Structure formats: structure tokens, C-alpha cells
PDB file of C-alpha atoms in Angstrom:
ATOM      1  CA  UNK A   1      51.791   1.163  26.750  1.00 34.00           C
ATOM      2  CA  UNK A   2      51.553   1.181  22.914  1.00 36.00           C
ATOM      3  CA  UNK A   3      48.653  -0.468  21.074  1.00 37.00           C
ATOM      4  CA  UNK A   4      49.755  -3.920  20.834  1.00 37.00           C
ATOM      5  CA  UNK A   5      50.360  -3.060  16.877  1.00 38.00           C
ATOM      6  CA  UNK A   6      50.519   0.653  15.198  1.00 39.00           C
ATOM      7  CA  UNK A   7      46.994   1.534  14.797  1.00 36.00           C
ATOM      8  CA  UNK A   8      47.535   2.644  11.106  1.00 34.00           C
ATOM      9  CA  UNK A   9      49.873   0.601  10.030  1.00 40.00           C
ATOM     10  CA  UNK A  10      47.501  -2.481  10.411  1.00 39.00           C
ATOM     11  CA  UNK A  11      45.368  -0.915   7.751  1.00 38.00           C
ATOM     12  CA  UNK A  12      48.361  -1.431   5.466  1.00 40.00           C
ATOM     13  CA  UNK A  13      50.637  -4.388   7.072  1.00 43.00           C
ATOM     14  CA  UNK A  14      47.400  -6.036   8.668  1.00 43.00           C
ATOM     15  CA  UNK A  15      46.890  -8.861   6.340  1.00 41.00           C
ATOM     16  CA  UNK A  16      47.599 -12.584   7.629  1.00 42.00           C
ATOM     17  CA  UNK A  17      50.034 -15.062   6.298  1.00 38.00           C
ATOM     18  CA  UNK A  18      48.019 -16.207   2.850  1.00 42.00           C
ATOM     19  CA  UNK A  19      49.452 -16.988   0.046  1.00 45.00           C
ATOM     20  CA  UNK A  20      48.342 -16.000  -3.066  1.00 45.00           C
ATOM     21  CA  UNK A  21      51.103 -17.766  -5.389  1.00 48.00           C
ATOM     22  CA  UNK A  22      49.741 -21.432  -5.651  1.00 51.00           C
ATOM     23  CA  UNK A  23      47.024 -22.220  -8.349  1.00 55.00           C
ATOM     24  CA  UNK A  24      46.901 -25.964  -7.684  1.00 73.00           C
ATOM     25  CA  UNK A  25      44.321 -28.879  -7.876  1.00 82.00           C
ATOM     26  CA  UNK A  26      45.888 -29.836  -4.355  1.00 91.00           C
ATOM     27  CA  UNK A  27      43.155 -30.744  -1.995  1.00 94.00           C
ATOM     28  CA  UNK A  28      42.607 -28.639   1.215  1.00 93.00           C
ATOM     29  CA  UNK A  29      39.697 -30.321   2.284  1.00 94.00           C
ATOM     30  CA  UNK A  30      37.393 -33.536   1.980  1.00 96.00           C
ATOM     31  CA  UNK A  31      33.701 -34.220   3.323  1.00 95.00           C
ATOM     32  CA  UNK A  32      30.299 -35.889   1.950  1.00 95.00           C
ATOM     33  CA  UNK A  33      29.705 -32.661   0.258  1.00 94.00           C
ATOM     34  CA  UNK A  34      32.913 -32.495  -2.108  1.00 94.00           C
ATOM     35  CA  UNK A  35      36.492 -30.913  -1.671  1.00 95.00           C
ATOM     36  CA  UNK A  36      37.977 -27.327  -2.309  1.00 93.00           C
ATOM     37  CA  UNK A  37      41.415 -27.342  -3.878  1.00 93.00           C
ATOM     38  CA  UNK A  38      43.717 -24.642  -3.696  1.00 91.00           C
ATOM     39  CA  UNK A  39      42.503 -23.312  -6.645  1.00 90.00           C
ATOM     40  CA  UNK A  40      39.059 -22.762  -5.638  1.00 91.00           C
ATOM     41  CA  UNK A  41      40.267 -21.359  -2.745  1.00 91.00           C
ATOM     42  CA  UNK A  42      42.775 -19.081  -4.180  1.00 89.00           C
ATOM     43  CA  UNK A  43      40.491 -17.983  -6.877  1.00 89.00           C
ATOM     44  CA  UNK A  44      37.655 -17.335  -4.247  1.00 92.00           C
ATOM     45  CA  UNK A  45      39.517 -15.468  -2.359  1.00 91.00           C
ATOM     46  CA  UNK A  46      40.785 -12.866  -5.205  1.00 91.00           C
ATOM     47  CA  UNK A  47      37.608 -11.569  -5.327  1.00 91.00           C
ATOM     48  CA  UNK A  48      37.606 -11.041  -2.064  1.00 93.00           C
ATOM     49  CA  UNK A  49      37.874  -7.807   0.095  1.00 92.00           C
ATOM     50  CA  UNK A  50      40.406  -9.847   2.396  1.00 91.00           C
ATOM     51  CA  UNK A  51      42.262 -11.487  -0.691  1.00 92.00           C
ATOM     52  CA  UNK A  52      42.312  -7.851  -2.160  1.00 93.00           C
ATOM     53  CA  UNK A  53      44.481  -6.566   0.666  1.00 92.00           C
ATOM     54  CA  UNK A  54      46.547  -9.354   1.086  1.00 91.00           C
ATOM     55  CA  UNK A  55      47.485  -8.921  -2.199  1.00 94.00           C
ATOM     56  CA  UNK A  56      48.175  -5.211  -1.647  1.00 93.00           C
ATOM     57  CA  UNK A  57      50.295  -6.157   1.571  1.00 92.00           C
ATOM     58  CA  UNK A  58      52.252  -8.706  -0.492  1.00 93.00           C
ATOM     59  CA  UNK A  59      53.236  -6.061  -3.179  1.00 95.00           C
ATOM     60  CA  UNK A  60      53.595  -2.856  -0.717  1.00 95.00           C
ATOM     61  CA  UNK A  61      56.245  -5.417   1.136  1.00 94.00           C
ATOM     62  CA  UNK A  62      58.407  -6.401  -1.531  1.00 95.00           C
ATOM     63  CA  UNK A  63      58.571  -3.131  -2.914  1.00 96.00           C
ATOM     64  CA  UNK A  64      59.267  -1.340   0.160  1.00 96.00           C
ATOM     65  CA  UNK A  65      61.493  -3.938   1.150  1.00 96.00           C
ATOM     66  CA  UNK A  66      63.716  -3.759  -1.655  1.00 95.00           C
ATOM     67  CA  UNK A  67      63.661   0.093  -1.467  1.00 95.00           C
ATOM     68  CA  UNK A  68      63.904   1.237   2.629  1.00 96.00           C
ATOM     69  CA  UNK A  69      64.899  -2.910   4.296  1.00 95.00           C
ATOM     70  CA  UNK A  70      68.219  -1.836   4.746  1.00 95.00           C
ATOM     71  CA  UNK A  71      67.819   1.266   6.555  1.00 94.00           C
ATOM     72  CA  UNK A  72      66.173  -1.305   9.185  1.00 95.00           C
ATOM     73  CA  UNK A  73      68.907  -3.693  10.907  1.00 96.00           C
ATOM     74  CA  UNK A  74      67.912  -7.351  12.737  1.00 95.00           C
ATOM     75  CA  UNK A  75      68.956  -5.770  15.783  1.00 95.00           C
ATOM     76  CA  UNK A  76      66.378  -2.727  15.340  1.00 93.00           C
ATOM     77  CA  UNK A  77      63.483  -5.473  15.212  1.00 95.00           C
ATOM     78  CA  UNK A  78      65.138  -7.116  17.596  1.00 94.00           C
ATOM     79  CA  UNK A  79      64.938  -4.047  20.247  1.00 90.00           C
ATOM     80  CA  UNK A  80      61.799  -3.180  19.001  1.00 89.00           C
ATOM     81  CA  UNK A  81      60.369  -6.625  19.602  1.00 91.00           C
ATOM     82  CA  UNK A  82      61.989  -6.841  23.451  1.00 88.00           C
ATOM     83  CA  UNK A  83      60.382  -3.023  24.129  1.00 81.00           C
ATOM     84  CA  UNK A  84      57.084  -4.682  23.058  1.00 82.00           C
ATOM     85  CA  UNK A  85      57.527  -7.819  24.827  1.00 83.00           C
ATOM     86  CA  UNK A  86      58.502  -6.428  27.946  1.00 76.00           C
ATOM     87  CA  UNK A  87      55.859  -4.021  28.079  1.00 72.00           C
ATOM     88  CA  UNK A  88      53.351  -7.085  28.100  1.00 75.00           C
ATOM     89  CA  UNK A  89      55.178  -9.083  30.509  1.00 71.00           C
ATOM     90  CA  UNK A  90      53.932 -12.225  31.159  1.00 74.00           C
ATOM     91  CA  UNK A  91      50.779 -11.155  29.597  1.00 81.00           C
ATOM     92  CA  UNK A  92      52.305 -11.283  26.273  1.00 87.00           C
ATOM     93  CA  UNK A  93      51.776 -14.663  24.999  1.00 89.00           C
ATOM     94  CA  UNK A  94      47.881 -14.157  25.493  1.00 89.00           C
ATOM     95  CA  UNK A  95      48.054 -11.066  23.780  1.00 87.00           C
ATOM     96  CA  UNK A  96      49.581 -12.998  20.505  1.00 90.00           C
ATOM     97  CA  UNK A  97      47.319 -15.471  21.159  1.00 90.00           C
ATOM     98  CA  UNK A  98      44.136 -13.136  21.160  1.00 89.00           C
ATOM     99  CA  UNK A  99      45.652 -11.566  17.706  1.00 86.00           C
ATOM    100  CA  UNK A 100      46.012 -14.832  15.970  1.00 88.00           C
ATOM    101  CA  UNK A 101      49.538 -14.328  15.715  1.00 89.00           C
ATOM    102  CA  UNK A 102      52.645 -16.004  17.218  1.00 92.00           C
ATOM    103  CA  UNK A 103      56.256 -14.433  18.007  1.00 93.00           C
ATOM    104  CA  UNK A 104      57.458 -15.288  14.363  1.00 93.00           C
ATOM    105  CA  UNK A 105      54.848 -13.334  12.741  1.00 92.00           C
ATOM    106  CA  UNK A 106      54.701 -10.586  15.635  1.00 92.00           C
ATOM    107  CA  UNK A 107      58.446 -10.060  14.951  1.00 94.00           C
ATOM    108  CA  UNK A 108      57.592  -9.890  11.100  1.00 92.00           C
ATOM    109  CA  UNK A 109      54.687  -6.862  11.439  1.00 91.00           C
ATOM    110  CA  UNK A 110      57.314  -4.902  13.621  1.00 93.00           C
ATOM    111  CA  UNK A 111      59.603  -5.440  10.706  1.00 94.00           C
ATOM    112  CA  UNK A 112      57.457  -4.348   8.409  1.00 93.00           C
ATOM    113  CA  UNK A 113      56.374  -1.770   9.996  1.00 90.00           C
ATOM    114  CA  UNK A 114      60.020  -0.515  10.969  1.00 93.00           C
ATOM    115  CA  UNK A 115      60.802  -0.711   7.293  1.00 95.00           C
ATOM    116  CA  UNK A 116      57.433   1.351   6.874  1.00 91.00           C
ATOM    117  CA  UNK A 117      58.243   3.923   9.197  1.00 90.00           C
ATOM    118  CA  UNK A 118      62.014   4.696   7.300  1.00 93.00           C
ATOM    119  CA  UNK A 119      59.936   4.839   3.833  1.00 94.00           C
ATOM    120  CA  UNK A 120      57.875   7.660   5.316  1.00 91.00           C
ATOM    121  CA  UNK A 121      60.555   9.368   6.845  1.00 90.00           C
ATOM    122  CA  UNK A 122      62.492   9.285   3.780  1.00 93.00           C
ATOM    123  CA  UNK A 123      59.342  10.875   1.681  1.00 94.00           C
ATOM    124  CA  UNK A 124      57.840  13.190   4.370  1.00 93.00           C
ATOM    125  CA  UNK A 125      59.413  16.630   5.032  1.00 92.00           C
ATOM    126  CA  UNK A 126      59.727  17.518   8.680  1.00 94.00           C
ATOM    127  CA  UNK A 127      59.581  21.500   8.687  1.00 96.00           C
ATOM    128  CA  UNK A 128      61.739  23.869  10.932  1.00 96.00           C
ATOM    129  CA  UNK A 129      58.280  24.856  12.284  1.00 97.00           C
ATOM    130  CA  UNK A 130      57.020  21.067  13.495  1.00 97.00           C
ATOM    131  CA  UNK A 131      60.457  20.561  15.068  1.00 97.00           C
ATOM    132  CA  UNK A 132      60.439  23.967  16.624  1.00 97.00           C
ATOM    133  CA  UNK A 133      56.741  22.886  18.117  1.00 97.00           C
ATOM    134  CA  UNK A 134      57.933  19.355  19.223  1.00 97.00           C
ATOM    135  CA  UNK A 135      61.103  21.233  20.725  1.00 98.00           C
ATOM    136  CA  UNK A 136      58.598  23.562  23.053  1.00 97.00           C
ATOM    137  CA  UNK A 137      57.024  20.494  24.094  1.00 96.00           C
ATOM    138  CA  UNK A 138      60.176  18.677  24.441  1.00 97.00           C
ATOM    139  CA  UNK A 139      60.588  16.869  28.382  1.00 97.00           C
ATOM    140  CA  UNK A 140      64.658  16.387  28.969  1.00 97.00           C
ATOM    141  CA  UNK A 141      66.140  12.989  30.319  1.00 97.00           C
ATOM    142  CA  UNK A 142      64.536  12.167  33.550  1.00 97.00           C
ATOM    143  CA  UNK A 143      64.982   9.150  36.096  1.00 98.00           C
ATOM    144  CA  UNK A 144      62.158   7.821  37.964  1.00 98.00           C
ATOM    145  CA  UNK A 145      61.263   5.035  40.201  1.00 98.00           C
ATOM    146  CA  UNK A 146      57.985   3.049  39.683  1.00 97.00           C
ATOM    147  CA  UNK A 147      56.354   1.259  41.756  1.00 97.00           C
ATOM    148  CA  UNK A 148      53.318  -1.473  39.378  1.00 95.00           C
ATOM    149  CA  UNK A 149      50.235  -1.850  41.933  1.00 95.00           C
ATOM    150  CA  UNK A 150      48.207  -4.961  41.593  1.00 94.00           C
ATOM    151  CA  UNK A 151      45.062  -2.598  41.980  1.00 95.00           C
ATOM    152  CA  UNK A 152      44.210   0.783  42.580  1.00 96.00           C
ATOM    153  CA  UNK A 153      43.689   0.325  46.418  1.00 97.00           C
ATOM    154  CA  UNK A 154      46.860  -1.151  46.877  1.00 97.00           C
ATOM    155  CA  UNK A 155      48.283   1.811  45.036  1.00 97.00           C
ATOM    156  CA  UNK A 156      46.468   4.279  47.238  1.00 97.00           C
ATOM    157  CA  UNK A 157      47.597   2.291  50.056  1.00 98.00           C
ATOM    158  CA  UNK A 158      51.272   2.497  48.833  1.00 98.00           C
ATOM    159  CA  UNK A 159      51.129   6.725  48.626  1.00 98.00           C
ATOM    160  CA  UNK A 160      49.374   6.250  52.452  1.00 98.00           C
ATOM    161  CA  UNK A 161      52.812   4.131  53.528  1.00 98.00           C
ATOM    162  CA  UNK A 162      54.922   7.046  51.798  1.00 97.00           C
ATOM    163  CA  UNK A 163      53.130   9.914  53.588  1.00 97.00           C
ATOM    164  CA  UNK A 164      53.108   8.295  56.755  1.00 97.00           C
ATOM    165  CA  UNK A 165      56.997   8.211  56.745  1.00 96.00           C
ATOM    166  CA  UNK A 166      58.165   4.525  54.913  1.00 97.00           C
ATOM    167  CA  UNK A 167      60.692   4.748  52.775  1.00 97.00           C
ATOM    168  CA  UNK A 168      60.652   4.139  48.900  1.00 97.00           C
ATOM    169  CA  UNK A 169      62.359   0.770  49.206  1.00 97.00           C
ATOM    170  CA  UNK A 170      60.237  -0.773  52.081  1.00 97.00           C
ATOM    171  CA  UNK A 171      56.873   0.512  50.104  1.00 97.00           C
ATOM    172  CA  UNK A 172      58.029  -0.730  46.674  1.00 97.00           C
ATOM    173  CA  UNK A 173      59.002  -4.179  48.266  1.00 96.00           C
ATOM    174  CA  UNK A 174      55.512  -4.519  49.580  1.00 96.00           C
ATOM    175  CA  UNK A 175      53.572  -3.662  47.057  1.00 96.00           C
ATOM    176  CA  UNK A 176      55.351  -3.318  43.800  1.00 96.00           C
ATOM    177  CA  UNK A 177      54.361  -6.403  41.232  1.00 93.00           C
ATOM    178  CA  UNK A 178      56.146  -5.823  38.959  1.00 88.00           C
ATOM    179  CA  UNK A 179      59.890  -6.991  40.309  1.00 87.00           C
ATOM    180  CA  UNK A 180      62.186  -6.409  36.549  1.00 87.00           C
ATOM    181  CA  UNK A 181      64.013  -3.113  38.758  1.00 92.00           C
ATOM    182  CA  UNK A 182      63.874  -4.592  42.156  1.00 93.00           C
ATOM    183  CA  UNK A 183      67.523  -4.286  42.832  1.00 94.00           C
ATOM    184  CA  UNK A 184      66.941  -0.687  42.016  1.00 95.00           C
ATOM    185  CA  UNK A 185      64.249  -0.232  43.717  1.00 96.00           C
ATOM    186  CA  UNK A 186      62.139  -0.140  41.200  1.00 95.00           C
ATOM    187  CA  UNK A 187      64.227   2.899  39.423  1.00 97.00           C
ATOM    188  CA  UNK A 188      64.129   3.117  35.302  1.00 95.00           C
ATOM    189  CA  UNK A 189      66.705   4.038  33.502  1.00 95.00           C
ATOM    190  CA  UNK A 190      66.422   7.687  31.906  1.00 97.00           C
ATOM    191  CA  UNK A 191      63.761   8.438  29.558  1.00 96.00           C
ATOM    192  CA  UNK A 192      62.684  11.772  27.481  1.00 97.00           C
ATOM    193  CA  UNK A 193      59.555  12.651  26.002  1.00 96.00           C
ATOM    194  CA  UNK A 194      60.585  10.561  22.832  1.00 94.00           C
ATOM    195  CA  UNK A 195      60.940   7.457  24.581  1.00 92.00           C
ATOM    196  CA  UNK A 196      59.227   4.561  23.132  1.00 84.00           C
ATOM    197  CA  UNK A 197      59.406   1.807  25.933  1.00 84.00           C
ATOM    198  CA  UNK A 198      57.959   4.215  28.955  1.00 91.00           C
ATOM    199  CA  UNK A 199      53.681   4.423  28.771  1.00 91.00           C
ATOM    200  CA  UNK A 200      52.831   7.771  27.828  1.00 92.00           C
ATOM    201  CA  UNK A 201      51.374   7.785  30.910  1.00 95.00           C
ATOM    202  CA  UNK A 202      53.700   7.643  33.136  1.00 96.00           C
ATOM    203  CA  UNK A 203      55.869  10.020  31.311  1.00 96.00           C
ATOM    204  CA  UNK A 204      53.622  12.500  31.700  1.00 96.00           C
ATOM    205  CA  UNK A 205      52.974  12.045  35.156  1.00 97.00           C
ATOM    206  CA  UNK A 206      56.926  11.978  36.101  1.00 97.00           C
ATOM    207  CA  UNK A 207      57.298  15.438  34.014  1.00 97.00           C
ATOM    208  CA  UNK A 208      55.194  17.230  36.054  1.00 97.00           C
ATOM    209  CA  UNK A 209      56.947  15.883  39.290  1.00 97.00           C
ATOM    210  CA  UNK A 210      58.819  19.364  40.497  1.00 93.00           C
ATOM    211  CA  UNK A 211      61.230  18.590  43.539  1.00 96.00           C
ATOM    212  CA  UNK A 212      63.459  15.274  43.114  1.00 97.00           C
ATOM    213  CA  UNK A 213      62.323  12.965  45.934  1.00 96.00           C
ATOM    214  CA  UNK A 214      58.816  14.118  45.377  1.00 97.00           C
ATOM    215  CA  UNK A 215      55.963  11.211  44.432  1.00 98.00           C
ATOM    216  CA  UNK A 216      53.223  11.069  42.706  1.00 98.00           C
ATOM    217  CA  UNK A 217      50.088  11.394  45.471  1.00 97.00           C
ATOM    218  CA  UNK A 218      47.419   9.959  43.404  1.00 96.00           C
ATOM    219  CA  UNK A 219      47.352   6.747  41.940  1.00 96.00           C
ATOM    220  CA  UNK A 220      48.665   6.980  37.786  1.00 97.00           C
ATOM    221  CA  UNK A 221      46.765   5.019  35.148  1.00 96.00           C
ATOM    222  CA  UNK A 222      48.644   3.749  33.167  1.00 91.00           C
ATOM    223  CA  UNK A 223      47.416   3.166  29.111  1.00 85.00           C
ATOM    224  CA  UNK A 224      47.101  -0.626  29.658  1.00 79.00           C
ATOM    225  CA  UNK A 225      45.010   0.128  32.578  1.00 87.00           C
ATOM    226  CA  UNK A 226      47.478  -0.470  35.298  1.00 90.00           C
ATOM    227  CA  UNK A 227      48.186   1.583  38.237  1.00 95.00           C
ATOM    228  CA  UNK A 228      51.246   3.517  39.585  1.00 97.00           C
ATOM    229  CA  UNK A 229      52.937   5.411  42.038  1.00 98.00           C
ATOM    230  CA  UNK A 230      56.006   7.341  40.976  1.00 98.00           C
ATOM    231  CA  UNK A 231      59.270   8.872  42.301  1.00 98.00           C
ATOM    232  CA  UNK A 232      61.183  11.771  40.873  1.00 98.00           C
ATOM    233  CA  UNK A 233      65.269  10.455  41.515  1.00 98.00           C
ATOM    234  CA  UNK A 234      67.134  13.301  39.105  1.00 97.00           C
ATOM    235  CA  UNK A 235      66.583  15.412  35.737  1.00 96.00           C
ATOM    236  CA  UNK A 236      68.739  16.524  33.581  1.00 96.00           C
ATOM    237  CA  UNK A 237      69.215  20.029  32.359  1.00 96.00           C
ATOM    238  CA  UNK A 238      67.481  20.888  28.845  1.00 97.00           C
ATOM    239  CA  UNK A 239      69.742  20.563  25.993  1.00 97.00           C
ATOM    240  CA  UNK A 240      70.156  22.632  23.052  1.00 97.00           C
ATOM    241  CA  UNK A 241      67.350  22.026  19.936  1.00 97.00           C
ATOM    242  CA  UNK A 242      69.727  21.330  17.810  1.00 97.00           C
ATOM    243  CA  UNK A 243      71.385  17.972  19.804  1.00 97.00           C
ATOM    244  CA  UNK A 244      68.008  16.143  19.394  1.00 97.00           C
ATOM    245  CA  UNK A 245      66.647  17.120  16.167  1.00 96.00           C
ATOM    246  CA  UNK A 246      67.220  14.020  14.893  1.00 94.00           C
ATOM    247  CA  UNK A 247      65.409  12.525  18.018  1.00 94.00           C
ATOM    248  CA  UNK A 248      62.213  14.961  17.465  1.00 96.00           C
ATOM    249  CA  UNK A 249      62.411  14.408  13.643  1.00 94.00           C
ATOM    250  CA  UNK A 250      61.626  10.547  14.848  1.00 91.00           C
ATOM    251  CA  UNK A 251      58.953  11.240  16.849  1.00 93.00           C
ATOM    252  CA  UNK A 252      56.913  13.532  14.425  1.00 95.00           C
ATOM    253  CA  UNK A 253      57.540  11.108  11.978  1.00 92.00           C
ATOM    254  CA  UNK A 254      55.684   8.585  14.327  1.00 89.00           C
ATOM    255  CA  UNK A 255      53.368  10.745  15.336  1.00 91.00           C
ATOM    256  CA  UNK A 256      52.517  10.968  11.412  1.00 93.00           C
ATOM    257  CA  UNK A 257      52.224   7.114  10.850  1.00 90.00           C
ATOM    258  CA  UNK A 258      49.680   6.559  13.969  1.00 87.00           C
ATOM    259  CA  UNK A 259      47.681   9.280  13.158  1.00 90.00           C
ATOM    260  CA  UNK A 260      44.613   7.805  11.197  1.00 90.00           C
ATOM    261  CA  UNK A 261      43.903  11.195  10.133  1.00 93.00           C
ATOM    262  CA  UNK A 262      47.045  10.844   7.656  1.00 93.00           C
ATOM    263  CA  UNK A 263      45.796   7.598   5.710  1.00 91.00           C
ATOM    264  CA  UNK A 264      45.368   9.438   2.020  1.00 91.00           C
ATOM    265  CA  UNK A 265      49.068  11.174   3.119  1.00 93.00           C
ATOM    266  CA  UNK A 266      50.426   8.088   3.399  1.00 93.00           C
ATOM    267  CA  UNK A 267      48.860   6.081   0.718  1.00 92.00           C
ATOM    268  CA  UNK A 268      50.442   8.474  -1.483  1.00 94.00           C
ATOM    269  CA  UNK A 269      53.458   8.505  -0.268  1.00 95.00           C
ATOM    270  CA  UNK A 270      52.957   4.567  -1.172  1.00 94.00           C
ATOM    271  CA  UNK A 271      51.504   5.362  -4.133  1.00 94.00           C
ATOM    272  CA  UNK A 272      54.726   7.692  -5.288  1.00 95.00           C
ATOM    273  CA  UNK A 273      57.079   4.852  -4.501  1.00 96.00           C
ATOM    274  CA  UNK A 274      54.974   2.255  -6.228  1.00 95.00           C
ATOM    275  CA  UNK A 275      55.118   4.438  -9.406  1.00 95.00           C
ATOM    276  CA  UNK A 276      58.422   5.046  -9.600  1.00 95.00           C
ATOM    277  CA  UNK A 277      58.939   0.930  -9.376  1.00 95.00           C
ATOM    278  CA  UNK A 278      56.601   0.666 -11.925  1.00 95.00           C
ATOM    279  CA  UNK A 279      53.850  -1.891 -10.484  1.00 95.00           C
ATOM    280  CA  UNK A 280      52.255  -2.828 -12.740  1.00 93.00           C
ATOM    281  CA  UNK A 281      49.042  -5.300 -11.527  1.00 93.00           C
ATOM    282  CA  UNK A 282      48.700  -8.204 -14.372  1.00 92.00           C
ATOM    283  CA  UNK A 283      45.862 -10.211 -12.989  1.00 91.00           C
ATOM    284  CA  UNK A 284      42.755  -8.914 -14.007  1.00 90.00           C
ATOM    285  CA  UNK A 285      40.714 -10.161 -10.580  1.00 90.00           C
ATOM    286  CA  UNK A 286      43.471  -8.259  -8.700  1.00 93.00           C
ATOM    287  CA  UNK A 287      43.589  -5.588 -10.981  1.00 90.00           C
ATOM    288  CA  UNK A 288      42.111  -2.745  -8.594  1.00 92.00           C
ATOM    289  CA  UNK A 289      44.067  -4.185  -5.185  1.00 93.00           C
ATOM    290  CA  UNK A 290      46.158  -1.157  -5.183  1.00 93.00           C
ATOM    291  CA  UNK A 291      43.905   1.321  -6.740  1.00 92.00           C
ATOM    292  CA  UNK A 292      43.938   3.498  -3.662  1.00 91.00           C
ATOM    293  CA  UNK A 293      47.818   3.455  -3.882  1.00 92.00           C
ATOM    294  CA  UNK A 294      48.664   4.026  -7.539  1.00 92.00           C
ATOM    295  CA  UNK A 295      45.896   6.897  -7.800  1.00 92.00           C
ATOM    296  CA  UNK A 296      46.901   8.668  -4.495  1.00 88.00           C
ATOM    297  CA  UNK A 297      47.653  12.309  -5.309  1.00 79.00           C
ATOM    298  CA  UNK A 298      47.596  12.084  -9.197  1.00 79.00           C
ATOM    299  CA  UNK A 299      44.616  14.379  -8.877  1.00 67.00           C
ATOM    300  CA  UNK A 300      46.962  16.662  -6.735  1.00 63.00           C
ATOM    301  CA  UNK A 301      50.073  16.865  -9.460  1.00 56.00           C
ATOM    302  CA  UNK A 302      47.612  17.291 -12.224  1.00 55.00           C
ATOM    303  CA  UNK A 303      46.916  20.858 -10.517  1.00 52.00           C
TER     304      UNK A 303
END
């Protein structure tokens, strides 16, 4: 399972839903002690580190928004959103709740995030060599079936049942938990090694599965902490490097944005695209929001 939002990204799209626009004497709050308006608040938080990247999110939105939105369609959040979801299951509306955020918002940060992701791509070269790489370690379309333990005894218990003789479907009826494949038995459909709604886990526990009808015969954790037992059902021949370039060139360019080692990269990446818009900060308590952005890799091109 994925970290409930892309660990980098957050640095960039993290910021909550404040809005910096008003400048109001409207009262926010009353007490003994005196009131705040929005215009204390607003001008306390400008100065502060929170305020600072809010602002930052605000502008890196529109602009990027403008720029790479429509390279990102409602039904690519959409899908995006239901991978998520579904990976949570009916542990997801704690998880928004534990992130201050609700499905509105949620569906908002994979948004931005999507529109993120097609900004980088269309700034980052992908080299012959880093597809060539991803290509060696490249896992065709596979089909398992999975079978969600409540524990990691019961799990054991399940591989016991298959080596004793049982058959897939009276094990995964018994102890299975999770029930969205039942009438499958439990079977997903086909995934590669680019797949974005399998657990990394459990991919690479099915790829090194040899003989179909052979099962994994230790439990699997999975990265949300769960545990597994899995089936090999088919695989698919390897195809040809060229028929899923495109799919590798995805996954290095996600590989890219969740590596935290690439933050300066990808500020100026940012940083180029901010330039060529021309933002241009007026406020002087905001002025140095988007330093890190508008100075990444000047130092670089000077050179």
C-alpha cells in the first residue's frame, strides 16, 4: 500500500485549506480578552512559516494548473481516488480523519498532485539508459489470487490447510477477510511491476512465485502491515521494451517525485516554470515564500 499521500509531494501540495485573500475587520472570535479579525489573523499568519507555504502552495497551483491541468482528466482523479480508497477499505474514513482531511480535499491533493506529476514529466528527461534499467527489472502481467489474513497466525494456519491438501477456494473462504474477489476466489486481475493499486509487497512476492499453482509458504507482509498468502494462477510472456516504454517512462517518473532525495530537482523544475510565467511576489511579508523556487538552479545556468 502507498503512503496515504506522496511523501514528497506533501512538502509542496501539503498546505491546508487557508485562505490568504481576505483582509477584513470581520470577527473570527470573541472572549473577555478581546477579538481577532481576519485581518489580524491573516496578517499573523504571513509571517508565518505555515502562512509562508500556503502561500507558495496557492501560487505553485494556479500556475501549474493553468500550465499541465489539462493533461489530467476528472476521470484520472477519479481512478486515482478509487485505487486509494480501496486500498484502505473500510479503514479509509479514519485515515482522512487522522489527516485532518475529508474526501473533498483528499480528492483535491490527488489532483494536485496528478497535475504535479504531468509537470515533471513534461520537464524531466527520461534517458534510453533509465528505461533500459527499469526494462531489466521489468515483471510482465501476472494473475494472482490473495488471500487478506486477519493476523499472522491465521495466515500461517491458512498455508498449513494448503499443504495438508484443501483447496484454494475452501482455504480462502475460511480465512480470507477481505471478501472484494470472493466470487473469484480471491483472484486479482493482472498486474505488472508498474502497477499502482497492488502493495509493492505483494508484487514482489507473486514475481518470485515459479510454477503456476504454486503459493506463497510463508506468511507476506504487506506495506500496511497486513498479512498474505498468495497463489500464482498464469503469467504472461515478456513483451518487447519498446510496447511499454511509455509504461516504464511513468514509473521512473514516479519514482522521481517520491524520492526525497530529488527535492532541489524538483524545486527547480518549479522554479523554471514559475519563471517563464513570470511570478512575480508583490507583498512584501510574502516576498521570500517562493524563494527556494524562483532561485532553484540559477546558480547552475550561470555556469
Amino acid at each position: 500500500m502507498r503512503k496515504f499521500i506522496w511523501g514528497l509531494i506533501i512538502v509542496i501540495f501539503g498546505g491546508g485549506l487557508i485562505y490568504l485573500g481576505f483582509n477584513s475587520s470581520k470577527t473570527l472570535m470573541t472572549s473577555d480578552s478581546g477579538k481577532i479579525t481576519e485581518k489580524e489573523f491573516v496578517a499573523d499568519l504571513k509571517q508565518s512559516p505555515a502562512g509562508q507555504q500556503e502561500f507558495a502552495n496557492l501560487v505553485i497551483n494556479k500556475v501549474l494548473a493553468k500550465q499541465y491541468g489539462g493533461n489530467v482528466s476528472k476521470s484520472d482523479v477519479q481512478n486515482a481516488f478509487d485505487t486509494q480508497k480501496a486500498q484502505y477499505g473500510d479503514s479509509f474514513q479514519s485515515v482522512l480523519s487522522s489527516n485532518n482531511t475529508n474526501e473533498s480535499q483528499f480528492k483535491n491533493n490527488i489532483k494536485n498532485n496528478l497535475i504535479m506529476k504531468a509537470a515533471v514529466k513534461a520537464n524531466y528527461k527520461v534517458s534510453d539508459k533509465q528505461i533500459e534499467q527499469a526494462y531489466k527489472d521489468y515483471h510482465q502481467d501476472t494473475t494472482v489470487s490473495l488471500i487478506t489474513a486477519k493476523d499472522e497466525d491465521s495466515s500461517k494456519k491458512a498455508i498449513d490447510a494448503l499443504k495438508s491438501g484443501d483447496s484454494w477456494e475452501t482455504v480462502y473462504k475460511k480465512y480470507s477477510t477481505d471478501k472484494t474477489y470472493a466470487k473469484q476466489n480471491g483472484q486479482l486481475p493482472a498486474f505488472d511491476s508498474t502497477s499502482t493499486s497492488v502493495d509493492s509487497a505483494i508484487q514482489t512476492a507473486a514475481f518470485k512465485i515459479e510454477k503456476t499453482g504454486d503459493y506463497t509458504t510463508t506468511p507476506v507482509t504487506g506495506s500496511n502491515g497486513g498479512f498474505y498468502v498468495i497463489q500464482l494462477n498464469k503469467t504472461t510472456n515478456k513483451p518487447s521494451m519498446n510496447s511499454v516504454r511509455n509504461k516504464l517512462s511513468e514509473q521512473i517518473v514516479t519514482s522521481f517525485l517520491n524520492d526525497q532525495k530529488n527535492t532541489a530537482k524538483i524545486q527547480e523544475i518549479i522554479g523554471q516554470i514559475l519563471r517563464k510565467q513570470n511570478v512575480s511576489v508583490k507583498d512584501t511579508q510574502l516576498k521570500n515564500a517562493l524563494n527556494a523556487y524562483l532561485t532553484a538552479g540559477l546558480s547552475k545556468a550561470k555556469k
